[in-house]
Short mmCIF file of C-alpha atoms in Angstrom, two decimals:
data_model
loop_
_atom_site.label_atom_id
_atom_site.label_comp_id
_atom_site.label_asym_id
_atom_site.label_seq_id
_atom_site.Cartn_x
_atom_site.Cartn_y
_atom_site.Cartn_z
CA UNK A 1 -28.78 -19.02 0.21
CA UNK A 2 -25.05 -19.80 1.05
CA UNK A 3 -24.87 -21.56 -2.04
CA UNK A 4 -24.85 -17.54 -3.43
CA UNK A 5 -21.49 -16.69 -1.59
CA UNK A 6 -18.69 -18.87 -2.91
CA UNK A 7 -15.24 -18.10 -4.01
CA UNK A 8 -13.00 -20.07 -5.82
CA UNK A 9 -10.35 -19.96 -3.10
CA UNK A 10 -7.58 -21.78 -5.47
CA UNK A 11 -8.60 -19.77 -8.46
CA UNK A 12 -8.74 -16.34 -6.22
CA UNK A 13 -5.09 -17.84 -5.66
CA UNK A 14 -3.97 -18.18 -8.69
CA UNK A 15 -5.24 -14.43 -10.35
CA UNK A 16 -3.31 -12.94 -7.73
CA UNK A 17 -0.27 -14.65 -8.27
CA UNK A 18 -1.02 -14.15 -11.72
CA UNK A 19 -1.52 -10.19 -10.45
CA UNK A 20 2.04 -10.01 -8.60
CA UNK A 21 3.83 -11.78 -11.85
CA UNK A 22 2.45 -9.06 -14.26
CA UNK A 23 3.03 -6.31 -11.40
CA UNK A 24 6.74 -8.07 -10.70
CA UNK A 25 7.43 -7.49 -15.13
CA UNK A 26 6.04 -3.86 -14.95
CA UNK A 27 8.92 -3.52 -12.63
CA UNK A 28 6.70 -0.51 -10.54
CA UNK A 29 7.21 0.81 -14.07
CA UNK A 30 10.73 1.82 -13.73
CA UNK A 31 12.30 0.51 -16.76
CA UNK A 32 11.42 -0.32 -20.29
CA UNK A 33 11.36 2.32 -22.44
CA UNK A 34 14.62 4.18 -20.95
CA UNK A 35 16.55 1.84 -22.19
CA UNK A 36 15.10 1.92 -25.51
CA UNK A 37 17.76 0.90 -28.46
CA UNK A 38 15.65 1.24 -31.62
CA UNK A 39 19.12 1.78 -34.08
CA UNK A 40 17.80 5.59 -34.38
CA UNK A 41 18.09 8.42 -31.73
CA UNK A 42 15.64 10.29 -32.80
CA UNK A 43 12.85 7.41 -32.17
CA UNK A 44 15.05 6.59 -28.85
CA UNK A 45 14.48 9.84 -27.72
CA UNK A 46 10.86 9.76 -28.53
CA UNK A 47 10.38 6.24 -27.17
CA UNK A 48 12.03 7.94 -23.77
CA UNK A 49 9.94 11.07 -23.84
CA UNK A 50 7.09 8.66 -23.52
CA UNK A 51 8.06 6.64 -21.06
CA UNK A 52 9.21 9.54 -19.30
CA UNK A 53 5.72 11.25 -19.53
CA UNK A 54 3.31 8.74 -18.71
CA UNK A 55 5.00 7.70 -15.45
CA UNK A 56 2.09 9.03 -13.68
CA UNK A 57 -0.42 6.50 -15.59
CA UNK A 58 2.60 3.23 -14.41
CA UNK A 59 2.73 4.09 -11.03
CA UNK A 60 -1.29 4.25 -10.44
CA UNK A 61 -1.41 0.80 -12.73
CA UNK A 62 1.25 -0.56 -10.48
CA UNK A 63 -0.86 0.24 -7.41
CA UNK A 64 -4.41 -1.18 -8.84
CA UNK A 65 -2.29 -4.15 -9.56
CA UNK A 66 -0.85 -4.27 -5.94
CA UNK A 67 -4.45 -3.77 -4.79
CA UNK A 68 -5.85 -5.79 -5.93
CA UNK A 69 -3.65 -8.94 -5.09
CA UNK A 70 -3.87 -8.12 -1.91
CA UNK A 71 -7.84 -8.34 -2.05
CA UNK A 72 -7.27 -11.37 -3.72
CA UNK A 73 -4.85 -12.67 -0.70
CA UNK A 74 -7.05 -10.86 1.67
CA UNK A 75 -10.27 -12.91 0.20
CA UNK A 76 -8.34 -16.41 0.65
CA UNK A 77 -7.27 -16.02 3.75
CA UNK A 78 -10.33 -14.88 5.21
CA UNK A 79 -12.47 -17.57 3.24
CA UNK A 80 -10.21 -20.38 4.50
CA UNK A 81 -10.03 -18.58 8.39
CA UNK A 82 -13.83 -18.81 7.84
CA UNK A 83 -14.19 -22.30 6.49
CA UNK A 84 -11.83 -23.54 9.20
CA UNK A 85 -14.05 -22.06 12.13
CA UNK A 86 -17.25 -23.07 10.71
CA UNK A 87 -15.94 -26.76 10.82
CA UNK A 88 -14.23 -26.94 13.89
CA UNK A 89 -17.76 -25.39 15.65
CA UNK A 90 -20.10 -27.82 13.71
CA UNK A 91 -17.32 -31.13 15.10
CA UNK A 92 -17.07 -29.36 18.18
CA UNK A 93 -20.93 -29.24 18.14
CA UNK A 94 -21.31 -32.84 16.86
CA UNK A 95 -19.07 -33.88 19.17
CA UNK A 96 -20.45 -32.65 22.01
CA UNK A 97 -23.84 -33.77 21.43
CA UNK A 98 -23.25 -37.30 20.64
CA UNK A 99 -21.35 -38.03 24.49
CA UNK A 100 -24.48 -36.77 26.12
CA UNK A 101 -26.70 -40.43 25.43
#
């Protein structure tokens, strides 16, 4: 049945690393499109509008993404706190029992 509860702890790793970079571009979604330099105000302006406008939608995306890596982080260190205690009590175990012949 344990065989049913694994995790990938390097890969778990790696996606949220892989979360922070992409969280780390979005910049908390405070830049981009305010900057915009298109050649033609009138898109510029539009392009801002946007950006301006969907803020909202950024900030909650920059939350999932912060989330989420911290799951992530959360599920790696708890696997290898875990793994670490379930060795040291089956040595500590083996140990034990094989200086009582």
């Amino acid at each position: 049945m344990a065989e049913e509860f694994t995790a990938d702890r390097q890969e778990a790793a790696k996606v949220s690393r892989d979360l922070k970079a992409i969280r780390a571009a979005l910049d908390g979604g405070k830049t981009g499109a305010l900057d915009a330099k298109t050649g033609s105000e009138k898109v510029d302006d539009a392009v801002r509008r946007f950006f301006e406008e969907s803020s909202d939608n950024r900030e909650r995306m920059d939350q999932l993404l912060e989330r989420a890596a911290g799951l992530l982080d959360a599920l790696v260190d708890g696997t290898g706190t875990l793994d670490g205690s379930l060795a040291d009590s089956l040595s500590t175990s083996s140990s034990t029992g094989s200086g009582s012949s």
